[in-house]
Short mmCIF file of C-alpha atoms in Angstrom, two decimals:
data_model
loop_
_atom_site.label_atom_id
_atom_site.label_comp_id
_atom_site.label_asym_id
_atom_site.label_seq_id
_atom_site.Cartn_x
_atom_site.Cartn_y
_atom_site.Cartn_z
CA MET A 1 -10.23 -40.02 26.64
CA ALA A 2 -12.89 -38.24 24.68
CA GLN A 3 -11.52 -35.49 22.65
CA LYS A 4 -13.85 -31.57 22.94
CA ALA A 5 -13.40 -30.56 19.95
CA LEU A 6 -12.50 -26.38 20.18
CA ASN A 7 -12.38 -23.30 17.45
CA LEU A 8 -10.94 -20.34 17.58
CA ALA A 9 -11.24 -16.24 17.84
CA LEU A 10 -8.23 -14.77 18.37
CA GLN A 11 -9.39 -11.30 19.02
CA GLY A 12 -5.69 -8.44 17.49
CA GLY A 13 -4.22 -5.71 20.10
CA GLY A 14 -0.40 -5.11 19.26
CA SER A 15 2.51 -6.18 21.79
CA HIS A 16 -0.77 -7.50 24.42
CA GLY A 17 -1.04 -10.51 21.39
CA ALA A 18 1.64 -12.23 23.65
CA TYR A 19 -1.68 -12.88 26.10
CA THR A 20 -3.01 -14.95 23.54
CA TRP A 21 0.56 -16.47 23.36
CA GLY A 22 0.46 -17.24 26.79
CA VAL A 23 -3.54 -18.65 26.63
CA LEU A 24 -2.50 -21.10 23.10
CA ASP A 25 0.80 -22.32 25.23
CA ARG A 26 -2.12 -23.40 28.11
CA LEU A 27 -3.96 -24.78 26.28
CA LEU A 28 -1.79 -27.16 23.79
CA GLU A 29 -0.61 -29.04 27.27
CA GLU A 30 -4.17 -30.53 27.03
CA LYS A 31 -4.37 -33.76 25.14
CA ASP A 32 -8.01 -33.87 25.10
CA ILE A 33 -8.66 -31.07 24.01
CA ASP A 34 -8.75 -30.30 20.36
CA ILE A 35 -8.15 -27.47 18.04
CA HIS A 36 -10.76 -27.35 15.50
CA GLY A 37 -10.17 -23.92 13.70
CA ALA A 38 -9.69 -21.02 13.91
CA SER A 39 -10.10 -16.52 12.98
CA GLY A 40 -8.20 -14.65 13.95
CA THR A 41 -7.50 -10.57 12.93
CA SER A 42 -4.12 -8.84 13.04
CA ALA A 43 -2.19 -10.76 15.87
CA GLY A 44 -4.63 -12.70 16.38
CA ALA A 45 -4.12 -13.15 12.65
CA MET A 46 -0.93 -13.92 13.84
CA ASN A 47 -1.12 -16.02 16.92
CA ALA A 48 -4.00 -17.85 14.56
CA VAL A 49 -0.87 -18.27 11.66
CA VAL A 50 1.79 -18.90 13.76
CA LEU A 51 -0.66 -21.95 15.29
CA ALA A 52 -0.97 -24.09 12.69
CA ASP A 53 2.15 -23.94 11.69
CA GLY A 54 4.06 -25.43 14.38
CA TYR A 55 1.30 -27.91 14.86
CA ARG A 56 0.95 -29.06 10.98
CA LYS A 57 4.79 -29.19 11.46
CA GLY A 58 5.47 -31.21 14.84
CA GLY A 59 1.56 -31.36 17.24
CA ARG A 60 1.50 -29.86 19.99
CA ASP A 61 5.07 -29.39 20.88
CA ALA A 62 6.48 -27.54 17.94
CA ALA A 63 3.13 -25.54 17.78
CA LYS A 64 4.36 -24.41 21.43
CA GLU A 65 8.13 -23.87 21.10
CA LYS A 66 7.00 -22.49 17.31
CA LEU A 67 5.21 -20.07 19.41
CA HIS A 68 6.84 -18.71 21.50
CA ASP A 69 9.94 -18.24 18.71
CA PHE A 70 7.42 -15.88 17.43
CA TRP A 71 7.37 -13.64 19.51
CA GLN A 72 10.80 -13.66 20.25
CA ARG A 73 12.09 -12.42 17.15
CA ILE A 74 8.97 -9.98 17.64
CA SER A 75 10.60 -7.96 19.91
CA GLN A 76 14.05 -8.38 18.34
CA ALA A 77 13.26 -7.73 15.05
CA THR A 78 10.56 -4.24 15.98
CA ALA A 79 11.74 -2.99 18.89
CA PHE A 80 12.57 -0.08 17.31
CA ILE A 81 8.79 0.61 17.27
CA ASN A 82 10.05 1.00 21.30
CA PRO A 83 11.17 4.14 21.70
CA SER A 84 11.95 3.57 25.24
CA SER A 85 15.09 1.75 26.51
CA HIS A 86 11.94 0.98 29.49
CA SER A 87 14.07 1.03 32.46
CA GLU A 88 13.37 -1.56 35.39
CA ILE A 89 12.83 2.71 37.14
CA ALA A 90 10.94 3.65 34.75
CA ARG A 91 8.51 0.72 35.16
CA ILE A 92 8.16 -0.42 37.92
CA ALA A 93 7.43 3.97 38.12
CA GLU A 94 4.20 3.81 35.29
CA GLY A 95 4.03 0.15 34.70
CA TRP A 96 4.75 -1.39 31.87
CA ASN A 97 3.30 1.78 29.86
CA ILE A 98 5.53 4.30 27.11
CA ASP A 99 3.63 6.77 26.41
CA LYS A 100 5.90 8.98 29.03
CA ALA A 101 8.87 8.29 27.38
CA LEU A 102 10.49 10.91 25.19
CA GLY A 103 10.84 8.77 22.59
CA TYR A 104 6.94 7.25 22.36
CA LEU A 105 5.66 10.52 22.13
CA TRP A 106 7.63 11.48 19.20
CA PHE A 107 7.05 9.42 17.89
CA ASP A 108 2.93 9.96 18.61
CA THR A 109 3.50 12.99 17.24
CA LEU A 110 5.74 12.12 13.97
CA THR A 111 2.66 9.17 13.38
CA ARG A 112 -0.16 12.82 14.17
CA MET A 113 1.71 14.87 11.64
CA PHE A 114 2.56 12.91 9.09
CA SER A 115 0.95 9.73 6.88
CA PRO A 116 3.13 5.94 6.52
CA TYR A 117 3.54 7.40 3.05
CA GLN A 118 4.94 10.90 4.27
CA PHE A 119 7.79 9.02 6.32
CA ASN A 120 7.88 5.91 5.26
CA PRO A 121 7.41 6.78 1.52
CA PHE A 122 10.22 2.59 1.12
CA ASN A 123 7.29 1.54 4.03
CA ILE A 124 8.92 -0.57 5.14
CA ASN A 125 7.26 -2.99 7.23
CA PRO A 126 10.24 -5.91 9.67
CA LEU A 127 7.22 -8.02 10.21
CA ARG A 128 7.49 -8.88 5.96
CA SER A 129 10.48 -10.38 6.56
CA LEU A 130 9.72 -11.52 9.62
CA LEU A 131 7.03 -13.90 8.20
CA ARG A 132 8.08 -14.42 4.71
CA ASP A 133 11.88 -16.29 6.86
CA PHE A 134 9.50 -16.96 9.60
CA ILE A 135 6.48 -19.09 8.47
CA ASP A 136 6.41 -22.04 6.03
CA TRP A 137 4.42 -20.82 4.08
CA GLU A 138 3.72 -23.83 1.30
CA ARG A 139 3.67 -25.05 4.83
CA ILE A 140 0.23 -23.49 5.77
CA ASN A 141 -1.38 -23.22 1.91
CA ASN A 142 -1.60 -26.95 2.07
CA GLY A 143 -4.02 -27.25 4.16
CA GLY A 144 -4.47 -29.69 6.67
CA GLU A 145 -4.30 -29.48 10.51
CA ILE A 146 -5.93 -25.87 11.62
CA PRO A 147 -8.43 -24.34 9.64
CA LEU A 148 -7.07 -21.15 9.18
CA PHE A 149 -9.77 -17.46 8.85
CA ILE A 150 -8.30 -14.32 9.23
CA THR A 151 -9.84 -10.35 8.68
CA ALA A 152 -8.15 -7.57 6.79
CA THR A 153 -10.93 -4.59 5.67
CA SER A 154 -11.86 -2.92 2.52
CA VAL A 155 -10.50 0.25 1.71
CA THR A 156 -12.33 0.80 -1.22
CA THR A 157 -15.93 -1.03 0.54
CA GLY A 158 -15.04 -0.45 4.09
CA ARG A 159 -16.43 -3.95 4.88
CA PRO A 160 -14.82 -6.62 6.33
CA ARG A 161 -12.51 -9.69 3.93
CA VAL A 162 -12.35 -13.39 5.16
CA PHE A 163 -9.49 -15.33 3.96
CA HIS A 164 -9.53 -18.99 4.16
CA CYS A 165 -6.86 -21.58 4.71
CA ARG A 166 -5.48 -21.27 0.42
CA GLU A 167 -5.14 -17.65 0.87
CA VAL A 168 -4.02 -16.81 3.23
CA THR A 169 -0.20 -14.96 2.47
CA GLU A 170 2.27 -12.52 3.98
CA ASP A 171 0.16 -10.04 2.83
CA VAL A 172 -2.70 -11.49 3.83
CA LEU A 173 -0.78 -10.97 7.06
CA LEU A 174 0.15 -7.37 6.67
CA ALA A 175 -3.22 -7.01 6.17
CA SER A 176 -5.20 -8.08 8.89
CA ALA A 177 -3.02 -6.01 11.04
CA CYS A 178 -2.18 -2.71 9.01
CA VAL A 179 -3.13 0.07 12.11
CA PRO A 180 -3.64 3.05 9.12
CA PHE A 181 -1.86 5.96 10.67
CA LEU A 182 1.38 3.32 11.02
CA PHE A 183 0.94 1.74 7.33
CA GLN A 184 0.68 2.46 3.98
CA SER A 185 -2.77 -0.36 3.50
CA VAL A 186 -1.68 -2.81 1.99
CA GLU A 187 -2.59 -4.71 -1.48
CA ILE A 188 -4.02 -8.12 -2.66
CA ASP A 189 -5.63 -8.48 -5.67
CA ASP A 190 -5.62 -4.65 -6.60
CA GLU A 191 -7.80 -3.82 -3.38
CA PRO A 192 -6.71 -1.64 -0.74
CA TYR A 193 -7.14 -2.76 2.84
CA TRP A 194 -6.92 -2.02 6.28
CA ASP A 195 -6.08 -3.76 9.67
CA GLY A 196 -8.96 -6.55 10.18
CA GLY A 197 -10.40 -5.70 13.63
CA TYR A 198 -12.24 -2.16 12.45
CA MET A 199 -14.97 -4.19 10.70
CA GLY A 200 -13.56 -8.22 12.78
CA ASN A 201 -11.63 -8.44 16.21
CA PRO A 202 -12.67 -11.26 15.73
CA SER A 203 -14.83 -12.51 12.73
CA ILE A 204 -16.51 -15.78 14.27
CA TRP A 205 -19.54 -16.17 11.14
CA PRO A 206 -16.60 -18.41 9.54
CA LEU A 207 -16.34 -20.73 12.55
CA ILE A 208 -20.32 -21.46 13.00
CA TYR A 209 -20.90 -21.68 8.22
CA ASN A 210 -17.41 -23.45 7.64
CA THR A 211 -17.14 -25.98 10.72
CA ASP A 212 -19.55 -28.65 12.03
CA ILE A 213 -17.57 -28.08 15.36
CA LYS A 214 -19.82 -25.28 17.65
CA ASP A 215 -17.96 -24.85 20.04
CA VAL A 216 -15.50 -21.04 19.88
CA LEU A 217 -13.05 -19.79 22.53
CA LEU A 218 -12.91 -16.45 21.92
CA VAL A 219 -9.51 -14.86 23.71
CA GLN A 220 -9.96 -10.88 24.46
CA ILE A 221 -7.28 -8.68 24.48
CA ASN A 222 -9.40 -4.77 24.47
CA PRO A 223 -12.00 -4.77 27.54
CA LEU A 224 -14.72 -3.96 26.47
CA VAL A 225 -15.75 -2.53 30.25
CA ARG A 226 -13.46 0.78 31.46
CA SER A 227 -14.27 2.25 34.78
CA GLY A 228 -14.25 6.10 35.45
CA THR A 229 -13.90 8.95 32.81
CA PRO A 230 -11.41 9.83 30.91
CA ARG A 231 -9.82 13.13 30.76
CA THR A 232 -6.87 13.38 29.07
CA GLY A 233 -6.59 12.93 25.34
CA GLN A 234 -4.78 10.37 25.27
CA GLU A 235 -7.15 8.35 27.44
CA ILE A 236 -9.61 9.16 25.22
CA ILE A 237 -8.40 8.44 22.23
CA ASN A 238 -7.12 5.25 23.94
CA ARG A 239 -10.92 4.56 25.11
CA MET A 240 -12.14 5.55 21.61
CA ASN A 241 -9.97 2.15 19.93
CA GLU A 242 -11.17 -0.05 22.32
CA ILE A 243 -14.77 0.75 22.02
CA THR A 244 -13.65 0.65 17.77
CA PHE A 245 -11.95 -2.98 18.34
CA ASN A 246 -14.94 -4.34 19.89
CA SER A 247 -17.82 -2.82 18.26
CA SER A 248 -18.26 -5.46 15.42
CA LEU A 249 -17.33 -8.66 17.24
CA ILE A 250 -20.90 -7.18 19.77
CA ALA A 251 -22.87 -6.30 17.27
CA GLU A 252 -21.97 -10.60 16.24
CA MET A 253 -22.86 -11.22 20.20
CA ARG A 254 -25.43 -10.22 19.28
CA ALA A 255 -27.05 -12.00 16.31
CA ILE A 256 -25.82 -15.41 17.66
CA ASN A 257 -27.11 -14.27 20.25
CA PHE A 258 -30.95 -13.49 19.15
CA VAL A 259 -30.21 -17.04 17.00
CA GLY A 260 -29.27 -19.06 19.54
CA GLY A 261 -32.64 -17.64 21.31
CA LEU A 262 -34.63 -18.38 18.42
CA VAL A 263 -33.03 -22.11 17.46
CA GLU A 264 -33.06 -23.01 21.92
CA SER A 265 -37.19 -22.45 21.57
CA LYS A 266 -37.35 -24.03 18.51
CA LYS A 267 -38.73 -20.68 16.23
CA LEU A 268 -36.07 -21.45 13.81
CA ASP A 269 -35.81 -24.92 12.28
CA ASP A 270 -33.70 -24.73 9.39
CA PRO A 271 -30.01 -26.57 9.03
CA ARG A 272 -28.19 -23.47 8.26
CA TYR A 273 -28.25 -22.90 11.92
CA LYS A 274 -26.96 -24.48 15.59
CA GLN A 275 -26.92 -23.75 18.59
CA MET A 276 -23.77 -22.57 19.37
CA HIS A 277 -21.40 -22.75 22.56
CA ILE A 278 -19.05 -19.67 22.84
CA HIS A 279 -17.23 -19.56 25.59
CA MET A 280 -14.11 -16.65 26.80
CA ILE A 281 -10.78 -15.76 28.15
CA GLY A 282 -11.35 -12.11 28.59
CA ALA A 283 -8.78 -9.26 29.00
CA PRO A 284 -5.96 -9.38 30.83
CA ASP A 285 -7.56 -7.67 34.38
CA ALA A 286 -7.99 -3.64 34.27
CA SER A 287 -5.40 -4.42 37.53
CA HIS A 288 -2.14 -3.78 35.17
CA GLY A 289 -3.39 -0.74 34.59
CA LEU A 290 -2.09 -0.76 30.90
CA ASN A 291 -3.25 1.32 28.59
CA GLY A 292 -2.94 1.27 24.43
CA SER A 293 0.75 3.05 24.89
CA SER A 294 1.81 -0.13 26.06
CA LYS A 295 0.09 -2.34 22.40
CA VAL A 296 3.73 -0.56 21.23
CA ASN A 297 6.11 -2.03 24.19
CA VAL A 298 7.77 -5.10 22.47
CA SER A 299 10.28 -6.46 26.11
CA TRP A 300 10.37 -9.15 25.59
CA CYS A 301 9.92 -9.13 29.75
CA PHE A 302 7.16 -7.01 29.22
CA LEU A 303 6.19 -9.98 26.67
CA GLN A 304 6.96 -13.08 28.44
CA PHE A 305 4.79 -11.02 31.42
CA LEU A 306 1.33 -11.24 28.95
CA HIS A 307 2.85 -14.60 28.18
CA GLY A 308 2.24 -15.90 32.07
CA ILE A 309 -0.99 -13.92 32.91
CA GLY A 310 -2.57 -15.69 29.38
CA ARG A 311 -0.88 -19.06 30.72
CA GLU A 312 -2.98 -18.18 34.37
CA LYS A 313 -6.17 -17.29 33.05
CA ALA A 314 -6.86 -19.93 30.79
CA ASP A 315 -5.47 -22.16 33.61
CA ALA A 316 -8.67 -20.68 35.69
CA TRP A 317 -11.12 -20.82 32.54
CA ILE A 318 -10.24 -25.01 31.94
CA ALA A 319 -10.08 -25.53 35.45
CA THR A 320 -14.02 -24.20 35.83
CA HIS A 321 -15.22 -24.89 31.88
CA LYS A 322 -12.98 -27.60 30.55
CA THR A 323 -16.70 -30.13 31.27
CA ASP A 324 -18.99 -27.50 29.61
CA ILE A 325 -16.81 -27.24 26.15
CA GLY A 326 -19.44 -29.76 23.89
CA ARG A 327 -22.52 -30.11 26.47
CA LYS A 328 -22.67 -25.43 26.18
CA GLY A 329 -21.65 -22.59 26.18
CA SER A 330 -20.05 -21.08 29.92
CA LEU A 331 -20.60 -17.23 28.58
CA ASP A 332 -23.40 -15.52 29.39
CA ILE A 333 -23.56 -13.38 25.90
CA ALA A 334 -26.77 -10.80 26.91
CA GLU A 335 -24.72 -9.97 29.78
CA VAL A 336 -21.21 -9.75 29.42
CA PHE A 337 -21.90 -7.75 25.47
CA LEU A 338 -25.04 -6.32 25.90
CA GLY A 339 -25.43 -5.54 29.77
CA MET A 340 -28.62 -7.26 30.06
CA PRO A 341 -29.23 -8.54 33.66
CA LYS A 342 -29.35 -12.56 34.32
CA PRO A 343 -33.33 -12.54 34.83
CA LYS A 344 -33.93 -13.29 39.10
CA ARG A 345 -34.49 -16.84 39.46
CA SER A 346 -37.81 -16.95 41.89
CA THR A 347 -37.84 -18.44 45.14
CA ALA A 348 -40.55 -20.72 46.71
CA ASP A 349 -41.22 -17.65 48.41
CA ASP A 350 -41.58 -15.40 46.23
CA LEU A 351 -43.92 -17.16 44.14
CA ASN A 352 -46.00 -17.89 46.82
CA LYS A 353 -46.05 -13.27 47.22
CA LYS A 354 -47.21 -13.12 43.66
CA ASN A 355 -49.69 -16.13 43.71
CA ASP A 356 -51.31 -14.33 46.66
CA ARG A 357 -51.12 -10.66 44.26
CA ALA A 358 -52.33 -12.75 42.19
CA ILE A 359 -55.90 -14.75 43.89
CA VAL A 360 -57.10 -11.48 45.88
CA PRO A 361 -58.07 -10.11 43.10
CA ALA A 362 -59.90 -12.10 42.11
CA ALA A 363 -61.91 -13.25 45.58
CA ARG A 364 -62.88 -9.31 45.78
CA LEU A 365 -64.97 -10.23 42.38
CA ARG A 366 -66.76 -12.16 43.92
CA ARG A 367 -67.66 -10.10 46.67
#
């Protein structure tokens, strides 16, 4: 069985990272797909590290088990930021969003009025103890299968920093997931860092320049398109966040599309550049009606729901596009990310009409 090598680019998005867990869970069942490297941001970074840790411990089955246990522990360890019991009646009425829950409204107001340096002066972060106990950092830093590339944003310079392989630590993961209104910045080498999503969500270029693999699968969490005009303050904030956390990805996709065009047309003959095969499993369907508040819903039933639709999306992608791996990209970057419609294919009739139009003026000139 010929193996198909694939790099992963994993977006961040709070508890919606459980959707990516579902995608990875399904991919690991494909014995002929080799996951080579992973670039991740925020929740995507967490998924990448847990995946690599499990895989290095005991292969595919260990990675599947590790991802399951991680998200189960996330639900337990961070239940305090899910300030609504979210009863079954409420879930049926409101879906998985918790923006009408009194606890959520209180917490949202608190984070708007006070900074994390004020409401959390001791910088308590339940993720720290979870990561410290759950991840085998010696195993991660010793390298091996699935090299890692984790992005955080420098508060000082506003530039992304990608931490490679042995640089990845507990602090790096916390920095990559550091939402400024919720957590104090994370200092690494005397420099403060915030969520990597502001400047690389996720960063794809490390996979291009640091590996020989041409195929990259982007697992998206934040939708590019959302119909309708936001009317309420919360809707406006939600959509602004989606646009913000996709902006760096759109810019990077534009660059990949541009360079790919130059390579394909042989206008760029430089061994440092290569024709990439980009694939994508898109964000959860808009029909689920998930808004920004659901990204802090860490109830186990919600995480399982996201895992389930992630598996379904991955299953559909595998059935349609697995044979594209190693041959061509399955994502039309120009259409999806740049809003450029596909060029219309000319039919035989169209070509005949075009030729007729071209002939007429010439015929007239000869008269």
